Short mmCIF file of C-alpha atoms in Angstrom, two decimals:
data_model
loop_
_atom_site.label_atom_id
_atom_site.label_comp_id
_atom_site.label_asym_id
_atom_site.label_seq_id
_atom_site.Cartn_x
_atom_site.Cartn_y
_atom_site.Cartn_z
CA MET A 1 -185.45 -180.73 -27.58
CA ASP A 2 -186.82 -183.67 -25.62
CA VAL A 3 -189.97 -183.11 -23.60
CA ILE A 4 -189.18 -183.54 -19.89
CA ASP A 5 -191.72 -184.87 -17.43
CA PHE A 6 -190.83 -182.58 -14.53
CA ASN A 7 -193.18 -184.34 -12.12
CA ALA A 8 -191.54 -187.69 -12.77
CA LEU A 9 -188.10 -186.14 -12.54
CA ARG A 10 -188.90 -184.49 -9.23
CA GLU A 11 -190.36 -187.71 -7.80
CA ALA A 12 -187.32 -189.73 -8.90
CA HIS A 13 -184.86 -187.22 -7.42
CA ALA A 14 -186.86 -186.75 -4.21
CA ALA A 15 -186.41 -190.45 -3.47
CA GLN A 16 -182.61 -190.18 -3.65
CA ALA A 17 -180.13 -188.83 -1.12
CA ILE A 18 -178.58 -185.55 -2.24
CA GLN A 19 -174.81 -185.32 -2.54
CA ASN A 20 -172.57 -182.58 -1.16
CA THR A 21 -170.95 -180.66 -4.03
CA MET A 22 -168.38 -178.71 -1.99
CA MET A 23 -164.64 -179.24 -2.39
CA ASN A 24 -162.94 -181.15 0.41
CA VAL A 25 -160.13 -178.67 0.96
CA PRO A 26 -158.51 -179.11 4.39
CA LEU A 27 -157.85 -176.11 6.64
CA ARG A 28 -154.12 -175.60 7.02
CA VAL A 29 -152.31 -172.94 9.06
CA THR A 30 -149.66 -172.28 6.39
CA ASP A 31 -152.41 -171.19 3.97
CA LEU A 32 -152.73 -168.03 6.09
CA ILE A 33 -149.19 -166.81 5.36
CA LYS A 34 -149.52 -168.02 1.78
CA ARG A 35 -152.43 -165.60 1.41
CA ALA A 36 -150.43 -162.73 2.93
CA GLU A 37 -147.49 -163.49 0.66
CA LEU A 38 -149.68 -163.42 -2.47
CA ILE A 39 -152.15 -160.65 -1.69
CA PHE A 40 -150.36 -158.38 0.81
CA PRO A 41 -146.67 -158.85 -0.11
CA ASN A 42 -145.64 -155.31 0.81
CA ARG A 43 -147.45 -154.93 4.12
CA LYS A 44 -145.05 -154.72 7.04
CA ILE A 45 -143.93 -156.49 10.18
CA ILE A 46 -142.07 -153.97 12.33
CA SER A 47 -139.93 -155.51 15.08
CA ARG A 48 -138.40 -153.52 17.89
CA ILE A 49 -134.87 -154.91 18.25
CA GLY A 50 -133.68 -152.52 20.95
CA PRO A 51 -134.40 -149.11 22.51
CA ASN A 52 -135.48 -146.79 19.67
CA GLN A 53 -134.43 -149.41 17.09
CA THR A 54 -136.71 -151.28 14.72
CA GLU A 55 -136.32 -153.70 11.84
CA THR A 56 -138.92 -154.05 9.09
CA LEU A 57 -139.84 -157.03 6.95
CA THR A 58 -142.58 -157.27 4.33
CA TYR A 59 -144.87 -160.27 4.26
CA ARG A 60 -143.04 -161.42 1.14
CA GLU A 61 -139.76 -161.32 3.06
CA LEU A 62 -141.30 -162.96 6.13
CA ALA A 63 -142.68 -165.79 4.00
CA HIS A 64 -139.27 -166.34 2.39
CA GLN A 65 -137.64 -166.40 5.83
CA ALA A 66 -140.20 -168.92 7.09
CA LYS A 67 -139.70 -171.14 4.04
CA SER A 68 -135.95 -171.00 4.57
CA ILE A 69 -136.22 -171.94 8.26
CA ALA A 70 -138.54 -174.76 7.22
CA GLY A 71 -135.93 -175.89 4.69
CA GLY A 72 -133.29 -175.88 7.42
CA LEU A 73 -135.52 -177.91 9.76
CA LYS A 74 -136.23 -180.34 6.94
CA ALA A 75 -132.49 -180.82 6.44
CA LEU A 76 -132.29 -181.95 10.08
CA ASN A 77 -134.49 -184.92 9.08
CA ILE A 78 -136.93 -184.37 11.93
CA PRO A 79 -139.84 -186.84 12.08
CA SER A 80 -143.42 -185.76 11.56
CA GLY A 81 -144.97 -184.58 14.83
CA THR A 82 -141.66 -183.42 16.37
CA ARG A 83 -142.28 -180.80 19.04
CA VAL A 84 -140.23 -177.67 18.35
CA ALA A 85 -140.19 -175.26 21.28
CA THR A 86 -139.41 -171.55 21.03
CA LEU A 87 -137.90 -169.48 23.85
CA MET A 88 -138.08 -166.13 22.11
CA TRP A 89 -139.35 -162.58 22.44
CA SER A 90 -141.98 -161.08 20.13
CA HIS A 91 -140.21 -160.29 16.85
CA ALA A 92 -140.33 -161.25 13.17
CA ALA A 93 -138.05 -164.29 13.53
CA HIS A 94 -140.43 -165.73 16.11
CA LEU A 95 -143.41 -164.99 13.87
CA ALA A 96 -141.62 -166.78 11.00
CA CYS A 97 -141.28 -169.85 13.24
CA TYR A 98 -145.06 -169.90 13.65
CA TYR A 99 -145.22 -170.93 9.98
CA ALA A 100 -141.85 -172.62 9.38
CA ILE A 101 -142.49 -175.30 12.01
CA PRO A 102 -145.90 -176.50 10.77
CA ALA A 103 -144.61 -176.29 7.17
CA VAL A 104 -142.49 -179.41 7.92
CA ASP A 105 -145.31 -181.15 9.81
CA ALA A 106 -143.75 -180.34 13.20
CA ILE A 107 -145.60 -178.88 16.21
CA LEU A 108 -144.93 -175.38 17.54
CA HIS A 109 -144.53 -175.03 21.31
CA PRO A 110 -143.95 -171.41 22.46
CA LEU A 111 -142.48 -171.32 25.97
CA ASN A 112 -143.46 -168.56 28.37
CA LEU A 113 -140.08 -167.04 29.22
CA ARG A 114 -141.51 -165.43 32.37
CA LEU A 115 -141.93 -168.82 34.04
CA THR A 116 -139.33 -170.20 36.42
CA PRO A 117 -136.65 -172.61 35.09
CA GLU A 118 -138.31 -175.45 37.02
CA GLU A 119 -141.73 -174.71 35.49
CA LEU A 120 -140.22 -174.50 32.02
CA ALA A 121 -138.31 -177.76 32.51
CA TYR A 122 -141.53 -179.50 33.52
CA ILE A 123 -143.40 -178.13 30.48
CA ILE A 124 -140.58 -179.12 28.08
CA ALA A 125 -140.48 -182.61 29.56
CA ASP A 126 -144.25 -183.03 29.55
CA ALA A 127 -144.56 -181.93 25.91
CA GLY A 128 -141.61 -184.06 24.82
CA ASP A 129 -139.81 -181.21 23.06
CA SER A 130 -136.89 -182.35 20.88
CA ILE A 131 -135.77 -179.01 19.42
CA LEU A 132 -135.54 -175.57 21.04
CA ILE A 133 -135.07 -172.29 19.18
CA VAL A 134 -133.80 -169.66 21.63
CA ASP A 135 -132.93 -165.97 21.49
CA GLU A 136 -129.28 -165.33 22.31
CA ASP A 137 -130.05 -163.09 25.29
CA LEU A 138 -132.19 -165.85 26.85
CA ILE A 139 -129.36 -168.39 26.98
CA PRO A 140 -128.76 -167.69 30.72
CA LEU A 141 -132.34 -168.87 31.29
CA LEU A 142 -131.73 -171.87 29.02
CA LYS A 143 -128.65 -172.82 31.06
CA LYS A 144 -130.79 -173.00 34.20
CA ILE A 145 -133.39 -175.11 32.38
CA GLU A 146 -130.70 -177.49 31.15
CA GLN A 147 -129.72 -178.25 34.72
CA LEU A 148 -133.11 -179.96 34.97
CA VAL A 149 -133.85 -181.27 31.47
CA LYS A 150 -131.78 -181.74 28.31
CA ILE A 151 -133.17 -180.84 24.89
CA PRO A 152 -131.44 -182.78 22.09
CA THR A 153 -131.16 -179.92 19.57
CA ILE A 154 -130.63 -176.23 20.42
CA ILE A 155 -130.86 -173.57 17.69
CA VAL A 156 -129.70 -170.06 18.67
CA ASN A 157 -131.19 -166.92 17.21
CA GLY A 158 -127.81 -165.18 17.37
CA GLN A 159 -124.50 -166.77 18.31
CA HIS A 160 -123.13 -168.65 21.29
CA ALA A 161 -120.01 -170.79 21.61
CA ASP A 162 -121.82 -173.58 23.43
CA TYR A 163 -124.48 -173.96 20.74
CA PRO A 164 -123.04 -174.08 17.21
CA LEU A 165 -126.35 -174.43 15.34
CA THR A 166 -127.89 -171.04 14.61
CA LEU A 167 -131.19 -169.81 13.22
CA GLN A 168 -129.22 -167.90 10.60
CA GLN A 169 -127.88 -171.22 9.29
CA LEU A 170 -131.46 -172.40 8.88
CA LYS A 171 -132.35 -169.13 7.13
CA ASN A 172 -129.47 -169.75 4.71
CA ALA A 173 -130.79 -173.23 3.86
CA GLU A 174 -132.55 -174.09 0.61
CA PRO A 175 -136.08 -172.78 1.15
CA LEU A 176 -139.19 -174.82 0.51
CA GLU A 177 -140.35 -174.37 -3.05
CA ASP A 178 -143.88 -173.72 -1.90
CA TRP A 179 -146.16 -174.09 1.07
CA PRO A 180 -147.62 -177.55 1.77
CA SER A 181 -150.73 -178.52 -0.20
CA GLY A 182 -152.78 -181.58 -1.10
CA ALA A 183 -154.35 -184.30 1.03
CA PHE A 184 -153.96 -183.60 4.72
CA ASP A 185 -155.64 -184.26 8.08
CA GLU A 186 -156.78 -180.83 9.25
CA ASN A 187 -157.28 -182.23 12.75
CA ALA A 188 -153.54 -182.87 13.08
CA ALA A 189 -151.78 -181.03 15.91
CA VAL A 190 -150.15 -177.71 15.00
CA GLY A 191 -149.33 -176.13 18.35
CA ILE A 192 -149.20 -176.54 22.12
CA CYS A 193 -149.71 -173.99 24.88
CA TYR A 194 -149.74 -174.61 28.61
CA THR A 195 -152.11 -173.16 31.18
CA SER A 196 -150.64 -170.86 33.81
CA GLY A 197 -150.81 -173.55 36.50
CA THR A 198 -152.40 -171.39 39.23
CA THR A 199 -153.99 -174.47 40.81
CA GLY A 200 -151.25 -177.05 40.27
CA ARG A 201 -148.92 -178.09 37.46
CA PRO A 202 -149.49 -176.36 34.09
CA LYS A 203 -151.57 -178.44 31.69
CA GLY A 204 -151.01 -178.71 27.95
CA VAL A 205 -153.64 -177.69 25.39
CA VAL A 206 -153.04 -178.98 21.87
CA TYR A 207 -154.40 -176.95 18.96
CA SER A 208 -155.12 -178.40 15.51
CA HIS A 209 -154.81 -176.77 12.08
CA ARG A 210 -158.60 -176.78 11.86
CA SER A 211 -159.21 -175.24 15.27
CA THR A 212 -156.54 -172.57 14.73
CA VAL A 213 -157.86 -171.45 11.34
CA LEU A 214 -161.48 -171.38 12.53
CA HIS A 215 -160.46 -169.35 15.60
CA ALA A 216 -158.60 -166.87 13.37
CA LEU A 217 -161.63 -166.48 11.10
CA SER A 218 -164.10 -165.91 13.93
CA CYS A 219 -161.84 -163.46 15.78
CA SER A 220 -161.43 -161.42 12.59
CA LEU A 221 -165.13 -160.73 12.17
CA GLN A 222 -166.68 -157.41 13.12
CA SER A 223 -168.25 -159.16 16.12
CA GLY A 224 -164.77 -160.32 17.17
CA PHE A 225 -161.81 -157.94 17.10
CA GLY A 226 -163.17 -156.28 13.96
CA PHE A 227 -159.76 -155.99 12.30
CA SER A 228 -159.11 -155.49 8.59
CA SER A 229 -156.15 -155.18 6.24
CA ASN A 230 -156.29 -151.42 6.85
CA ASP A 231 -155.21 -151.83 10.47
CA THR A 232 -151.80 -151.52 12.09
CA LEU A 233 -151.65 -153.56 15.30
CA LEU A 234 -149.25 -153.08 18.18
CA THR A 235 -149.46 -156.46 19.90
CA LEU A 236 -148.21 -156.31 23.48
CA THR A 237 -149.65 -159.77 24.14
CA PRO A 238 -146.48 -161.81 23.62
CA LEU A 239 -145.91 -164.47 21.00
CA PHE A 240 -144.72 -166.70 23.84
CA HIS A 241 -148.12 -166.72 25.61
CA VAL A 242 -151.32 -168.31 24.22
CA ASN A 243 -150.26 -167.50 20.66
CA ALA A 244 -150.54 -163.74 21.28
CA TRP A 245 -154.35 -164.13 21.26
CA GLY A 246 -154.16 -165.67 17.77
CA ILE A 247 -152.85 -162.48 16.13
CA PRO A 248 -149.95 -164.32 14.40
CA TYR A 249 -152.68 -166.16 12.49
CA SER A 250 -155.55 -163.67 12.10
CA GLY A 251 -153.26 -160.67 11.61
CA THR A 252 -151.21 -162.47 8.98
CA MET A 253 -154.31 -163.83 7.23
CA LEU A 254 -155.65 -160.28 6.88
CA GLY A 255 -152.32 -158.76 5.82
CA ILE A 256 -152.33 -156.37 8.76
CA ASN A 257 -149.26 -154.26 9.51
CA GLN A 258 -147.93 -155.77 12.73
CA ILE A 259 -145.74 -154.04 15.32
CA LEU A 260 -143.90 -156.49 17.58
CA PRO A 261 -142.42 -155.06 20.80
CA GLY A 262 -139.29 -157.22 21.19
CA ALA A 263 -137.57 -157.58 24.55
CA ARG A 264 -138.20 -155.65 27.75
CA ILE A 265 -140.14 -152.75 26.31
CA ASN A 266 -141.40 -149.94 28.55
CA MET A 267 -144.66 -148.07 28.10
CA THR A 268 -142.96 -144.87 26.91
CA GLU A 269 -141.51 -146.84 24.02
CA VAL A 270 -144.90 -148.42 23.39
CA LEU A 271 -146.48 -145.01 22.88
CA ASP A 272 -143.54 -143.83 20.76
CA LEU A 273 -143.95 -146.87 18.49
CA ALA A 274 -147.70 -146.36 18.29
CA VAL A 275 -147.33 -142.74 17.17
CA GLN A 276 -144.39 -143.34 14.84
CA HIS A 277 -146.09 -146.20 12.97
CA GLN A 278 -149.68 -144.93 13.36
CA ALA A 279 -150.99 -147.98 15.18
CA THR A 280 -154.78 -148.21 14.98
CA ALA A 281 -155.07 -150.70 17.84
CA ILE A 282 -153.03 -151.91 20.81
CA LEU A 283 -153.59 -155.31 22.42
CA GLY A 284 -152.55 -156.06 25.99
CA VAL A 285 -153.49 -156.67 29.61
CA PRO A 286 -154.73 -154.14 32.20
CA THR A 287 -151.29 -154.04 33.86
CA PHE A 288 -150.12 -152.03 30.85
CA TRP A 289 -153.08 -149.66 30.75
CA THR A 290 -152.47 -148.11 34.16
CA GLU A 291 -149.03 -146.84 33.18
CA ILE A 292 -150.07 -145.89 29.64
CA LEU A 293 -152.96 -143.82 30.96
CA ASP A 294 -150.72 -142.05 33.46
CA LEU A 295 -148.24 -141.19 30.69
CA LEU A 296 -150.92 -139.92 28.30
CA GLU A 297 -152.58 -137.80 30.98
CA THR A 298 -149.38 -136.28 32.36
CA GLN A 299 -147.71 -135.66 28.97
CA PRO A 300 -150.56 -134.89 26.55
CA GLU A 301 -148.31 -132.84 24.29
CA ARG A 302 -145.92 -135.74 23.63
CA TRP A 303 -148.30 -138.30 22.14
CA HIS A 304 -151.22 -137.40 19.92
CA PHE A 305 -153.48 -139.49 17.70
CA ASP A 306 -155.60 -137.89 14.99
CA TYR A 307 -157.95 -140.89 15.03
CA ARG A 308 -159.81 -142.98 17.58
CA MET A 309 -157.34 -145.52 18.91
CA ARG A 310 -158.73 -148.94 19.90
CA ILE A 311 -157.44 -150.63 23.04
CA HIS A 312 -158.16 -154.36 23.25
CA SER A 313 -157.88 -155.70 26.78
CA GLY A 314 -157.85 -159.22 28.21
CA GLY A 315 -156.14 -161.52 30.66
CA SER A 316 -157.97 -159.95 33.60
CA GLN A 317 -160.79 -157.49 34.05
CA ALA A 318 -160.14 -153.85 33.11
CA THR A 319 -161.48 -151.48 35.76
CA ASP A 320 -164.38 -149.09 35.19
CA ASP A 321 -161.99 -146.21 35.74
CA MET A 322 -159.87 -147.30 32.78
CA PHE A 323 -162.89 -147.06 30.46
CA TYR A 324 -163.64 -143.52 31.60
CA ARG A 325 -160.03 -142.38 31.29
CA PHE A 326 -159.50 -143.85 27.83
CA GLU A 327 -162.76 -142.33 26.63
CA LYS A 328 -161.61 -138.86 27.71
CA LEU A 329 -158.52 -139.41 25.52
CA ASN A 330 -160.71 -140.37 22.51
CA MET A 331 -159.66 -144.00 22.81
CA SER A 332 -162.04 -146.95 23.00
CA LEU A 333 -161.33 -149.75 25.43
CA GLN A 334 -162.76 -153.14 24.42
CA ASN A 335 -163.07 -156.03 26.84
CA GLY A 336 -163.36 -159.70 26.09
CA TRP A 337 -162.94 -163.06 27.70
CA GLY A 338 -161.00 -166.21 26.96
CA MET A 339 -158.49 -168.72 28.27
CA THR A 340 -155.75 -170.99 27.00
CA GLU A 341 -158.32 -173.76 26.59
CA CYS A 342 -160.28 -171.51 24.18
CA SER A 343 -157.39 -170.80 21.78
CA PRO A 344 -157.81 -168.26 23.61
CA ILE A 345 -160.62 -165.88 22.52
CA ALA A 346 -164.25 -166.78 23.26
CA SER A 347 -166.02 -163.41 23.59
CA GLN A 348 -165.64 -159.76 22.68
CA THR A 349 -167.57 -156.65 23.71
CA TRP A 350 -169.17 -154.31 21.20
CA LEU A 351 -172.30 -152.20 21.11
CA GLN A 352 -175.13 -153.16 18.80
CA GLN A 353 -177.03 -150.57 16.80
CA GLU A 354 -179.95 -150.42 19.22
CA HIS A 355 -177.60 -149.73 22.14
CA PHE A 356 -176.60 -146.31 20.81
CA GLN A 357 -180.07 -145.03 21.76
CA LEU A 358 -179.66 -146.09 25.38
CA PRO A 359 -178.68 -143.72 28.20
CA GLU A 360 -174.95 -143.39 28.70
CA ALA A 361 -175.02 -145.37 31.96
CA GLU A 362 -176.68 -148.36 30.25
CA GLN A 363 -174.19 -148.21 27.38
CA PHE A 364 -171.37 -148.19 29.91
CA GLU A 365 -172.81 -151.28 31.59
CA ILE A 366 -172.52 -153.14 28.28
CA LYS A 367 -169.07 -151.76 27.42
CA THR A 368 -167.65 -152.94 30.75
CA SER A 369 -169.07 -156.44 30.38
CA ASN A 370 -167.15 -159.36 28.92
CA GLY A 371 -169.18 -159.21 25.75
CA LEU A 372 -170.96 -161.62 23.46
CA PRO A 373 -169.66 -165.03 22.47
CA ILE A 374 -167.87 -164.70 19.15
CA PRO A 375 -169.53 -166.67 16.32
CA LEU A 376 -169.56 -170.47 16.75
CA VAL A 377 -168.99 -170.32 20.53
CA ASP A 378 -171.82 -171.62 22.73
CA MET A 379 -172.10 -170.53 26.37
CA ARG A 380 -174.14 -171.47 29.40
CA ILE A 381 -174.00 -170.91 33.17
CA MET A 382 -174.56 -173.82 35.55
CA GLY A 383 -175.58 -173.57 39.18
CA HIS A 384 -174.14 -175.54 42.10
CA ASP A 385 -176.98 -178.05 41.68
CA GLY A 386 -175.99 -178.76 38.09
CA THR A 387 -178.94 -176.96 36.48
CA ALA A 388 -178.67 -174.32 33.75
CA GLN A 389 -179.21 -170.80 35.06
CA ALA A 390 -181.41 -168.17 33.44
CA TRP A 391 -180.01 -165.51 31.13
CA ASP A 392 -181.43 -162.69 33.24
CA GLY A 393 -178.27 -160.77 34.16
CA GLU A 394 -178.65 -161.74 37.81
CA SER A 395 -178.52 -165.53 38.13
CA CYS A 396 -174.92 -166.67 38.34
CA GLY A 397 -173.09 -169.93 38.01
CA GLU A 398 -170.02 -171.48 36.42
CA LEU A 399 -169.51 -170.31 32.85
CA GLN A 400 -169.26 -173.32 30.52
CA VAL A 401 -168.40 -173.10 26.82
CA ARG A 402 -167.97 -175.23 23.72
CA SER A 403 -166.71 -174.65 20.19
CA ALA A 404 -164.59 -176.17 17.44
CA TRP A 405 -161.54 -174.40 18.93
CA ILE A 406 -162.15 -175.22 22.60
CA THR A 407 -160.29 -178.16 24.12
CA GLN A 408 -162.07 -181.23 25.43
CA ASN A 409 -159.04 -182.80 27.12
CA TYR A 410 -155.61 -181.79 28.38
CA LEU A 411 -152.43 -183.27 26.98
CA SER A 412 -151.79 -186.57 28.74
CA TRP A 413 -149.68 -189.65 28.08
CA GLU A 414 -151.51 -192.20 30.19
CA GLN A 415 -155.11 -191.75 31.25
CA THR A 416 -157.29 -189.02 29.71
CA ILE A 417 -157.46 -185.73 31.61
CA SER A 418 -160.86 -184.29 30.76
CA ALA A 419 -161.45 -180.54 30.71
CA CYS A 420 -165.20 -180.88 30.30
CA SER A 421 -168.48 -181.78 31.92
CA GLU A 422 -170.02 -185.16 31.18
CA ASP A 423 -172.04 -183.64 28.33
CA GLY A 424 -169.03 -181.99 26.69
CA TRP A 425 -168.85 -178.37 27.91
CA LEU A 426 -165.53 -176.84 29.04
CA LEU A 427 -165.50 -176.20 32.80
CA THR A 428 -163.96 -172.73 32.92
CA GLY A 429 -163.90 -172.17 36.69
CA ASP A 430 -165.27 -168.66 36.14
CA ILE A 431 -168.47 -167.47 37.81
CA ALA A 432 -170.59 -165.36 35.47
CA THR A 433 -173.99 -163.89 34.69
CA ILE A 434 -175.53 -163.65 31.21
CA ARG A 435 -178.01 -160.95 30.24
CA PRO A 436 -181.11 -161.76 28.17
CA ASP A 437 -179.33 -160.27 25.12
CA GLY A 438 -176.34 -162.60 25.58
CA TYR A 439 -173.75 -160.30 27.18
CA ILE A 440 -171.72 -162.10 29.82
CA ARG A 441 -170.12 -160.63 32.91
CA ILE A 442 -167.43 -162.48 34.83
CA VAL A 443 -168.21 -162.17 38.53
CA ASP A 444 -165.15 -163.99 39.86
CA ARG A 445 -163.03 -167.09 39.64
CA MET A 446 -164.58 -169.95 41.62
CA LYS A 447 -161.39 -170.23 43.67
CA ASP A 448 -161.36 -166.46 44.41
CA LEU A 449 -164.95 -166.06 45.61
CA ILE A 450 -165.13 -165.32 49.33
CA LYS A 451 -167.77 -167.22 51.30
CA SER A 452 -168.46 -165.35 54.53
CA GLY A 453 -171.15 -166.61 56.87
CA GLY A 454 -172.76 -168.54 53.99
CA GLU A 455 -172.91 -165.47 51.71
CA TRP A 456 -170.71 -164.84 48.68
CA ILE A 457 -168.51 -161.77 48.17
CA SER A 458 -167.03 -161.09 44.72
CA SER A 459 -163.33 -160.23 44.86
CA VAL A 460 -163.43 -158.90 41.26
CA ASP A 461 -166.24 -156.45 42.01
CA MET A 462 -164.48 -155.07 45.08
CA GLU A 463 -161.14 -154.82 43.23
CA ASN A 464 -162.82 -152.89 40.44
CA ARG A 465 -164.41 -150.53 42.95
CA LEU A 466 -161.09 -149.97 44.74
CA CYS A 467 -159.23 -149.24 41.50
CA SER A 468 -161.81 -146.59 40.66
CA HIS A 469 -160.45 -144.56 43.60
CA HIS A 470 -158.04 -141.94 42.24
CA GLN A 471 -155.45 -142.71 44.94
CA ILE A 472 -155.36 -146.49 44.34
CA SER A 473 -153.40 -147.87 41.38
CA GLU A 474 -153.80 -151.61 42.04
CA ALA A 475 -155.81 -153.76 44.42
CA ALA A 476 -156.30 -157.42 45.24
CA VAL A 477 -159.03 -158.91 47.44
CA ILE A 478 -158.39 -162.33 48.91
CA ALA A 479 -160.08 -164.63 51.41
CA ILE A 480 -158.51 -165.22 54.80
CA PRO A 481 -159.72 -167.95 57.18
CA ASP A 482 -162.02 -166.87 59.99
CA ALA A 483 -163.13 -169.06 62.91
CA LYS A 484 -166.60 -167.51 63.09
CA TRP A 485 -167.48 -166.65 59.47
CA GLY A 486 -165.44 -169.24 57.57
CA GLU A 487 -163.76 -166.61 55.38
CA ARG A 488 -163.42 -162.85 55.47
CA PRO A 489 -162.19 -160.48 52.72
CA MET A 490 -158.75 -158.91 52.98
CA VAL A 491 -157.55 -156.03 50.77
CA VAL A 492 -153.96 -155.60 49.59
CA LEU A 493 -153.53 -152.41 47.56
CA VAL A 494 -150.97 -150.07 46.07
CA SER A 495 -151.16 -146.36 46.85
CA GLN A 496 -148.41 -143.76 46.79
CA SER A 497 -150.38 -140.86 48.25
CA GLY A 498 -150.72 -141.40 51.99
CA LEU A 499 -154.04 -143.22 51.90
CA SER A 500 -154.95 -144.78 55.26
CA GLU A 501 -156.81 -147.97 56.15
CA LYS A 502 -159.60 -145.83 57.59
CA ASP A 503 -159.87 -143.91 54.29
CA VAL A 504 -160.23 -147.16 52.35
CA LYS A 505 -162.92 -148.55 54.67
CA SER A 506 -164.86 -145.29 54.51
CA TYR A 507 -164.71 -145.34 50.73
CA LEU A 508 -165.90 -148.97 50.48
CA ALA A 509 -168.68 -148.34 53.02
CA GLN A 510 -170.39 -146.18 50.37
CA PHE A 511 -170.94 -149.24 48.18
CA TYR A 512 -171.05 -152.34 50.40
CA GLU A 513 -173.00 -153.62 53.36
CA LYS A 514 -171.10 -153.62 56.65
CA TRP A 515 -170.72 -157.42 56.70
CA MET A 516 -168.98 -157.29 53.28
CA LEU A 517 -166.30 -154.79 54.31
CA PRO A 518 -162.73 -156.15 54.51
CA GLU A 519 -161.46 -157.50 57.79
CA SER A 520 -158.02 -156.02 57.17
CA ILE A 521 -156.30 -153.74 54.67
CA VAL A 522 -152.63 -153.75 53.71
CA ILE A 523 -151.13 -150.86 51.75
CA THR A 524 -147.94 -151.84 49.96
CA GLY A 525 -145.63 -150.68 47.18
CA SER A 526 -146.43 -153.38 44.62
CA LEU A 527 -148.46 -156.52 44.06
CA PRO A 528 -147.04 -159.82 42.79
CA LYS A 529 -147.93 -160.87 39.23
CA THR A 530 -148.06 -164.22 37.50
CA SER A 531 -146.08 -164.95 34.32
CA THR A 532 -149.08 -163.71 32.33
CA GLY A 533 -149.36 -160.35 34.10
CA LYS A 534 -152.32 -161.29 36.32
CA LEU A 535 -152.45 -160.66 40.06
CA ASP A 536 -150.84 -163.64 41.79
CA LYS A 537 -153.54 -164.30 44.39
CA LYS A 538 -152.12 -167.72 45.13
CA LEU A 539 -148.93 -166.08 46.38
CA LEU A 540 -150.85 -163.35 48.21
CA ARG A 541 -152.86 -165.96 50.10
CA VAL A 542 -149.60 -167.54 51.23
CA GLN A 543 -148.02 -164.20 52.15
CA TYR A 544 -151.00 -162.90 54.09
CA GLN A 545 -152.09 -165.79 56.22
CA PRO A 546 -153.54 -164.52 59.54
CA SER A 547 -150.30 -165.22 61.42
CA THR A 548 -148.36 -163.21 58.82
CA VAL A 549 -150.69 -160.21 59.02
CA ALA A 550 -150.63 -160.20 62.80
#
């Protein structure tokens, strides 16, 4: 054996640049279903296809269906980058499209079927959609859209005389032999979602293969949703809105049993499905939780879980009362925060080991926050003067974020529409505080804050307080113009139990200074919602202008 001069060898190597030895394997969305097909072939996707009716596919069957749809799309000779829109409910065929479309290098564009025909026509036109896959029962909506914009190719999931091409025909096509592999630009577009358009026209956010896979990985960690292949998820967040919080990707990657609610489900059916299929977690928005809690509390003998159910909430802030009520039922409610621009998840709430030693009230303060940024998401809060605010739990400012799965621009065809600050942070429009340990709390939307006499009043905080009253089921707080103070708060709430305006003011007076109390209170039977289930404050501000209230 030759004698080696280690000193000389070290000196020679130290003078050279070191080379990366890692494989250059691109991140590709279809690799997620490929994994499920190989490792979890018998795990299930359960689709509700009607009242008390379900249909079950295994991941092996789902993958075959997706490959067949991809083969059918390929036979249409669509160019690379073709936008393929879906106007579909949450079911297995829609989930298959999530993988069939990118498998032929096309771009998935789920359409929010709760939008108006005019809004949908604008979104279709802006995205440049060339193909639309539509559920048969949504053709009346499609007909209204087609009065405004024509889509060259319509594929019906079902049958209709006016549209001869069906999804079943695509399923009967020669399937792809295998999922795509080899050299590939992981930054290529894979999907488009549009913002809700509460402050103007909806804006398109374009996701890449890379951003989508990284988002799925981070969300799947214990410090994200904390899911595993042992879970069964009932996903009420629809496949037609912000990619159902990424569950079509993360859930499939992990081989999770998925329960998809189909069309027009009610909360009684939700609980029936959860019990029947032993769901370990339900994902949805606070609008659902109010009715689910009422059902569980009034009919405790009908639904019973022998384990601690997890409730994952987003879209808008869950009220403190919801946390208490779920806890009494041995269910854990977990908050988070995100937006379409964030793919959409950016934070999740969970207690750290040291928190279990804290008093219950301090633990509750953390549980009701909007959590910690999930791994690889950076956050900061910026004041009105453009300076970074302290992480002290009190200083507030606009929440700004950045990550590999957060957009920097909106879809545009002429000049760039930036979503960010000059130094590259997403401008969220949310006002927040951040504790020293990193937990964020959304105080309000910038456009919903009420500035009265130069002082700020949080609409979110007052709404949360109102919804903690046992006689109030929903509440919205909006600003109304005032000649003296600039703006004053107005409350619009839902109560079915004879609550009076005086009762509400007396209740709020326990928690707020006199100058913060609402100028007027309206008690009504229901509150308007946006297409994503949030309170439609834009509409409320129009409905309750001072002249209207008077």
